[in-house]
Amino acid sequence: MASRGLPRALRCARVAAPRSVLSSALPRPALAKAAAAAVPRMAINQQPIRGLKSITFADSTETVYEREDWPREKLQEFFKNDTLALIGYGSQGHGQGLNLRDQGLNVIVGVRKDGASWKEAVQDGWVPGKNLFDVDTAVEKGTVVMNLLSDAAQSETWPALKPKITKGKTLYFSHGFSPVFKDLTKVDVPEDVDVILVAPKGSGRTVRTLFREGRGINSSIAVFQDVTGQAKEKAIAMGVAVGSGYLYETTFQKEVYSDLYGERGCLMGGIHGMFLAQYEVLRERGHSPSEAFNETVEEATQSLYPLIGGNGMDWMYAACSTTARRGAIDWSSRFRDNLKPLFNELYDRVQDGTETQRSLDYNSQKDYREKYEKEMQEIRDLEIWRAGKAVRSLRPENQK
Ligand SMILES: NC(=O)c1ccc[n+]([C@@H]2O[C@H](COP(=O)([O-])OP(=O)(O)OC[C@H]3O[C@@H](n4cnc5c(N)ncnc54)[C@H](OP(=O)(O)O)[C@@H]3O)[C@@H](O)[C@H]2O)c1
């Protein structure tokens, strides 16, 4: 059997991956529980209220706005007098810009002439002089200025951009970073414009892919300043226009705090640190690179995390052996108790601006791209990720 050489929990979870197979592999009580958990949570307690939904998440009721209420014709009508000037063409600029264009809206792109983004925009079909301009020109032409420059560049370019964001325009961000930490970023928004936020919960590439698949990414929306009385409606409309499926209301401050915290924690930094710690101990205790990698990363990403994503933590536990389950439940509280002080320290550093200052200082250096590339190379060269490359090459889909 192909799975014979695999670790026990991996074997169990591999078998568990397709839902039909999983069902037959589970004991009845676990199956019933897992099946209950499998009911999409969004379907529970939904009460449509004219264009929005009131949904109970755990014990708290929140308002969620959805794409269904904003068909393309309504978006086109809503923005019929607007020029959406999208500044910056990184990951978000690319995804949001192409989606806006596909929605049939009047969108233009503004980037540094002949920079990497300019070339990418031309490749994506934006035409210089027609809907592709330098940053200043695009901001002058726009009625909705979508600031999708890197956060450090937003700060750097603000003195030049601010005078062009005149009364009646709308200023749009995809991160609360610049206005919330204005003492550090110096991005003090003009007093006579609406300031709104749509922050997709994922990379701009995913914003584009999900839109093309006819789905939509989850996004946060918020209003920082409402001078017209229409800021919230604009944020919802923009959220749908850039390709969101569901829109969750928040504040600029909560968005930036949770975002900076999450990406440094479980989403990226924390998970990488945990992978490294586990792998290093296995290697120091005499395990081979392939065993250490399989037991740390491959099983997680290929087998167990998708189960959590699909139907929750209890579903993943239920899909594994009682031995794995007993140990995981016991150790989760040890990890939580030990890690919580670190997470509190991280939140404090986000809240007091330390993380913002670090990001501004580093990312505004002229050679920041080269420096990141050096760090990426260092990561690539780590034994764990070199072992990962070899393990991935053995996946059936990667074999010729
Ligand atoms: N990426 C994500 O997953 C994600 C998710 C949600 C929200 N956001 C937010 O979305 C916004 C955009 O992020 P992003 O990741 O799409 O882009 P990014 O990679 O951070 O920024 C890239 C853009 O900034 C431009 N830029 C950098 N320095 C510049 C300067 N000094 N002058 C003019 N332009 C400059 C680049 O142009 P050149 O090519 O010419 O250098 C490029 O177009 C940020 O506020 C970010 O926090 C990002």
XYZ file of C-alpha atoms and ligand atoms in Angstrom:
448
model
C 0.000 0.000 0.000
C 1.300 3.388 -0.936
C 0.571 4.773 2.491
C 2.307 2.050 4.471
C 5.507 4.003 4.980
C 3.662 7.108 6.080
C 3.313 8.256 9.677
C 0.182 6.935 11.361
C -1.675 10.197 11.715
C -0.814 11.064 8.123
C -2.186 7.760 6.902
C -5.383 8.348 8.801
C -5.808 11.863 7.527
C -4.837 11.016 3.963
C -7.606 8.439 3.928
C -9.837 11.021 5.478
C -9.407 13.718 2.859
C -12.271 12.912 0.441
C -15.475 13.367 2.361
C -17.104 10.128 1.216
C -14.112 8.084 2.323
C -13.855 10.060 5.520
C -17.398 9.228 6.495
C -16.847 5.513 6.287
C -13.601 5.844 8.201
C -15.163 7.547 11.205
C -16.867 5.891 14.171
C -20.586 6.661 14.369
C -20.645 9.209 17.220
C -17.697 11.049 15.711
C -19.375 10.875 12.331
C -22.588 12.397 13.641
C -20.668 15.171 15.341
C -18.490 15.794 12.347
C -21.517 15.832 10.069
C -23.185 18.442 12.266
C -20.036 20.495 12.161
C -19.960 20.121 8.399
C -23.139 22.177 7.946
C -21.815 25.462 6.605
C -21.855 27.781 9.586
C -22.976 30.703 7.458
C -26.225 28.882 6.845
C -27.094 29.002 10.504
C -29.062 31.936 11.917
C -29.145 33.972 8.744
C -31.804 36.659 8.656
C -31.926 38.650 5.441
C -32.700 42.303 6.149
C -33.008 44.205 2.863
C -29.569 43.993 1.348
C -27.681 42.717 4.333
C -27.601 39.786 6.636
C -27.541 39.599 10.375
C -25.486 36.538 11.218
C -24.581 34.996 14.543
C -20.878 34.157 14.698
C -20.342 32.070 17.805
C -22.345 34.143 20.320
C -22.195 37.564 18.734
C -24.445 38.902 16.013
C -22.817 40.849 13.216
C -23.982 42.508 10.037
C -22.630 41.132 6.791
C -23.116 42.718 3.371
C -23.095 40.592 0.268
C -22.412 40.761 -3.417
C -25.853 39.416 -4.317
C -27.347 42.838 -3.585
C -25.010 44.625 -5.995
C -25.436 43.260 -9.505
C -23.170 44.703 -12.161
C -25.825 47.100 -13.522
C -26.337 48.578 -10.061
C -22.588 49.062 -9.629
C -22.334 50.722 -13.031
C -25.212 53.038 -12.153
C -23.719 53.846 -8.736
C -20.304 54.754 -10.185
C -21.546 56.227 -13.485
C -20.018 59.648 -12.763
C -16.832 58.346 -11.207
C -13.288 57.742 -12.335
C -11.729 55.116 -10.091
C -8.017 55.941 -9.933
C -6.125 52.933 -8.699
C -2.657 53.969 -7.511
C -0.072 51.186 -7.313
C -0.096 47.906 -9.152
C 1.252 45.358 -6.704
C -0.691 42.284 -5.700
C -3.850 44.200 -4.729
C -3.646 46.708 -7.570
C -3.516 43.883 -10.079
C -6.431 41.906 -8.596
C -8.707 44.800 -7.735
C -7.916 46.712 -10.936
C -8.680 43.851 -13.312
C -11.883 43.037 -11.443
C -13.044 46.667 -11.643
C -12.287 46.687 -15.352
C -14.245 43.462 -15.853
C -17.164 44.999 -13.957
C -17.343 47.605 -16.751
C -16.393 50.509 -14.476
C -14.336 53.529 -15.434
C -11.008 52.620 -13.863
C -7.545 54.007 -14.497
C -4.186 52.912 -13.084
C -1.450 55.212 -11.760
C 2.100 53.906 -11.243
C 5.702 55.036 -11.538
C 6.606 55.307 -15.191
C 8.720 52.403 -16.412
C 8.878 50.715 -12.988
C 8.119 47.018 -12.544
C 4.422 47.795 -11.995
C 4.149 49.888 -15.154
C 5.442 46.976 -17.203
C 3.085 44.556 -15.512
C 0.135 46.885 -16.081
C 0.952 47.122 -19.792
C 1.143 43.320 -19.940
C -2.323 43.196 -18.359
C -3.704 45.381 -21.132
C -3.717 48.823 -19.521
C -2.938 51.393 -22.191
C -0.571 54.328 -21.532
C -2.378 57.635 -21.980
C -5.797 55.936 -22.042
C -6.172 54.164 -18.717
C -2.546 53.993 -17.510
C -0.846 57.135 -16.184
C 1.857 58.247 -13.806
C 0.719 58.511 -10.203
C 0.160 62.284 -10.097
C -1.901 62.359 -13.306
C -4.080 59.462 -12.207
C -4.789 61.073 -8.833
C -5.725 64.326 -10.560
C -8.134 62.508 -12.879
C -9.692 60.289 -10.218
C -12.823 60.977 -8.201
C -12.230 57.867 -6.115
C -8.520 57.633 -5.309
C -7.608 54.064 -4.423
C -4.295 54.182 -2.614
C -2.800 50.758 -3.244
C 0.827 51.761 -3.064
C 2.923 49.844 -0.581
C 2.276 51.148 2.921
C 5.757 52.692 3.076
C 5.224 54.366 -0.329
C 1.873 55.782 0.836
C 3.765 57.650 3.505
C 6.590 58.717 1.206
C 4.327 60.057 -1.550
C 1.708 61.673 0.684
C 3.048 65.273 0.574
C 2.737 65.206 -3.241
C -0.612 63.392 -3.383
C -2.547 65.134 -0.632
C -3.113 68.462 -2.457
C -4.609 66.541 -5.402
C -7.226 64.814 -3.262
C -9.624 67.707 -3.349
C -13.078 68.310 -1.888
C -15.718 65.889 -3.139
C -13.287 63.079 -3.948
C -13.218 59.800 -2.058
C -10.047 58.369 -0.600
C -9.873 54.573 -0.495
C -7.416 52.277 1.280
C -7.054 48.506 1.579
C -5.311 48.764 4.948
C -5.899 51.045 7.913
C -2.116 51.456 8.319
C -1.548 54.959 6.909
C -4.381 56.959 8.498
C -4.485 55.069 11.819
C -0.770 55.519 12.503
C -0.731 59.053 11.087
C 1.699 60.295 13.752
C 4.257 57.911 12.259
C 3.176 57.794 8.603
C 2.295 61.518 8.327
C -0.765 60.536 6.234
C -3.225 63.114 7.572
C -6.309 62.780 5.395
C -7.982 65.936 3.997
C -10.987 66.978 6.092
C -13.406 67.378 3.180
C -13.318 63.912 1.590
C -14.906 60.582 2.448
C -12.278 58.078 3.587
C -13.184 54.415 3.230
C -11.544 51.009 3.435
C -11.988 47.698 1.674
C -9.431 45.178 2.922
C -9.582 41.820 1.162
C -8.704 38.957 3.487
C -6.173 37.432 1.166
C -3.622 38.172 -1.484
C -4.565 40.220 -4.544
C -3.944 37.124 -6.652
C -6.706 35.368 -4.725
C -8.957 38.424 -5.142
C -8.591 37.919 -8.876
C -8.843 34.124 -8.947
C -11.987 33.946 -6.842
C -13.644 36.663 -8.913
C -12.872 34.776 -12.107
C -14.307 31.633 -10.589
C -17.550 33.514 -9.964
C -16.953 33.529 -6.235
C -15.748 36.393 -4.062
C -13.162 36.937 -1.364
C -14.162 37.953 2.171
C -13.269 41.571 2.875
C -13.446 44.006 5.766
C -15.015 47.386 5.157
C -14.769 50.518 7.260
C -15.356 54.255 7.241
C -12.712 56.602 8.628
C -14.423 59.845 7.677
C -17.913 60.463 6.325
C -18.488 63.953 4.951
C -21.203 63.109 2.416
C -23.298 60.759 4.533
C -22.711 58.149 1.825
C -19.321 56.832 2.848
C -20.566 53.489 4.099
C -22.610 52.789 1.004
C -19.594 53.687 -1.122
C -17.432 51.289 0.889
C -19.931 48.470 0.339
C -20.235 49.229 -3.374
C -16.456 49.438 -3.771
C -16.064 46.202 -1.843
C -18.315 44.363 -4.260
C -16.822 46.147 -7.268
C -13.269 45.000 -6.453
C -14.429 41.404 -6.155
C -15.602 40.676 -2.616
C -18.295 38.134 -1.874
C -19.043 38.996 1.745
C -18.189 42.250 3.499
C -17.635 42.428 7.240
C -17.884 45.794 8.948
C -15.016 46.967 11.131
C -13.082 50.137 11.939
C -9.807 51.279 10.393
C -8.106 50.769 13.736
C -9.407 47.259 14.345
C -8.549 46.261 10.791
C -4.946 47.382 11.047
C -4.379 45.990 14.527
C -5.816 42.564 13.668
C -4.045 42.452 10.306
C -0.557 43.328 11.584
C -1.051 40.972 14.521
C -2.372 38.066 12.456
C 0.288 38.130 9.753
C 3.061 38.247 12.334
C 1.311 35.456 14.239
C -0.607 32.385 13.057
C -0.868 33.427 9.416
C 2.825 33.743 8.637
C 5.499 34.525 11.248
C 4.184 32.345 14.042
C 3.540 29.365 11.847
C 6.977 29.595 10.255
C 8.583 29.837 13.690
C 6.627 26.805 14.883
C 7.576 24.771 11.797
C 11.252 25.634 12.359
C 11.202 24.798 16.057
C 9.547 21.421 15.524
C 11.761 20.525 12.559
C 14.990 21.496 14.327
C 14.173 19.362 17.372
C 13.394 16.364 15.175
C 16.681 16.786 13.312
C 18.660 17.285 16.533
C 17.088 14.063 17.847
C 18.308 12.051 14.894
C 15.361 12.069 12.465
C 16.010 12.305 8.746
C 15.156 15.503 6.802
C 12.313 13.778 4.950
C 10.788 12.404 8.134
C 11.134 15.759 9.898
C 9.598 17.604 6.957
C 6.726 15.164 6.431
C 5.869 15.227 10.115
C 6.039 19.032 10.332
C 4.910 20.609 7.070
C 3.747 18.153 4.425
C 1.163 16.442 6.589
C -0.019 19.796 7.904
C -0.505 21.547 4.590
C -1.558 18.599 2.463
C -3.768 16.715 4.832
C -4.725 18.274 8.155
C -5.037 22.026 7.535
C -7.460 21.546 4.625
C -9.656 19.521 6.979
C -9.651 22.390 9.502
C -10.391 24.827 6.673
C -13.217 22.703 5.367
C -15.098 21.897 8.521
C -13.287 23.012 11.644
C -10.865 21.753 14.250
C -13.181 19.092 15.705
C -13.616 17.630 12.223
C -9.847 17.305 11.865
C -9.510 15.758 15.320
C -12.339 13.337 14.565
C -10.598 12.282 11.368
C -7.486 11.190 13.242
C -6.651 8.261 15.489
C -7.629 8.301 19.140
C -3.912 8.290 19.949
C -3.311 11.415 17.880
C -6.462 13.028 19.238
C -5.594 12.417 22.920
C -2.142 13.921 22.586
C -3.220 16.871 20.463
C -5.996 17.879 22.858
C -3.641 17.649 25.852
C -0.829 19.585 24.213
C -2.954 22.340 22.659
C -3.515 23.926 26.066
C 0.239 23.727 26.856
C 1.005 25.540 23.613
C -1.747 28.092 24.198
C -0.549 28.877 27.729
C 3.068 29.188 26.660
C 2.381 31.219 23.542
C -0.224 33.612 24.914
C 2.311 35.921 26.596
C 4.158 36.171 23.280
C 0.927 37.015 21.455
C 0.186 39.700 24.058
C 3.658 41.166 23.564
C 3.044 41.159 19.817
C -0.336 42.900 20.182
C 1.268 45.561 22.420
C 3.917 46.225 19.804
C 1.272 46.530 17.095
C -0.840 48.863 19.223
C 2.002 51.158 20.280
C 3.214 51.574 16.680
C 6.511 49.703 17.057
C 5.612 47.303 14.240
C 4.472 50.172 12.024
C 7.703 52.079 12.564
C 9.738 48.947 11.800
C 7.826 48.441 8.567
C 8.175 52.075 7.501
C 11.905 52.166 8.269
C 12.671 48.943 6.461
C 10.378 49.209 3.472
C 11.261 52.795 2.616
C 14.921 51.918 2.038
C 15.929 52.289 -1.565
C 17.266 48.726 -1.715
C 14.345 47.092 0.133
C 13.582 44.725 -2.754
C 17.193 43.444 -2.867
C 17.253 43.040 0.897
C 14.024 41.014 0.864
C 15.368 38.884 -1.938
C 18.426 38.099 0.180
C 16.162 37.050 3.066
C 14.006 34.954 0.742
C 17.157 33.212 -0.478
C 18.187 32.511 3.111
C 14.771 30.924 3.729
C 14.979 28.927 0.500
C 18.408 27.658 1.587
C 17.236 26.394 4.980
C 17.401 22.631 5.179
C 13.703 22.334 5.974
C 12.639 24.075 2.770
C 15.223 22.276 0.669
C 13.867 19.015 2.055
C 10.380 20.298 1.227
C 11.317 20.859 -2.380
C 12.413 17.235 -2.671
C 9.273 15.951 -0.908
C 7.013 18.015 -3.169
C 8.745 16.671 -6.253
C 7.526 13.193 -5.262
C 3.860 14.210 -5.317
C 2.091 12.409 -8.146
C 1.104 15.664 -9.825
C 4.777 16.709 -9.934
C 5.997 13.487 -11.490
C 6.310 13.245 -15.208
N -0.764 41.962 -0.624
C -1.749 41.606 0.174
O -1.964 40.406 0.395
C -2.675 42.631 0.784
C -3.873 42.207 1.351
C -4.754 43.145 1.852
C -4.392 44.482 1.837
N -3.189 44.883 1.328
C -2.855 46.312 1.306
O -2.982 46.765 -0.034
C -2.052 47.848 -0.265
C -1.160 47.487 -1.446
O -0.407 46.332 -1.131
P 0.194 45.365 -2.259
O 0.717 44.165 -1.557
O -0.753 45.238 -3.370
O 1.368 46.227 -2.866
P 2.890 46.365 -2.451
O 3.634 45.228 -3.052
O 3.056 46.593 -0.998
O 3.178 47.732 -3.237
C 3.548 47.725 -4.533
C 3.256 49.018 -5.267
O 3.809 50.156 -4.610
C 4.568 50.856 -5.604
N 5.639 51.648 -4.963
C 6.525 51.222 -4.049
N 7.324 52.251 -3.690
C 6.911 53.327 -4.412
C 7.295 54.684 -4.472
N 8.289 55.165 -3.717
N 6.630 55.508 -5.319
C 5.611 55.040 -6.102
N 5.203 53.779 -6.066
C 5.825 52.922 -5.232
C 5.123 49.778 -6.507
O 5.484 50.330 -7.737
P 6.849 49.909 -8.506
O 6.602 48.572 -9.148
O 7.039 50.995 -9.480
O 7.929 49.814 -7.453
C 3.895 48.880 -6.616
O 3.000 49.336 -7.610
C -1.276 48.024 1.039
O -1.931 48.999 1.810
C -1.428 46.657 1.705
O -1.279 46.708 3.107
C -2.322 43.986 0.784
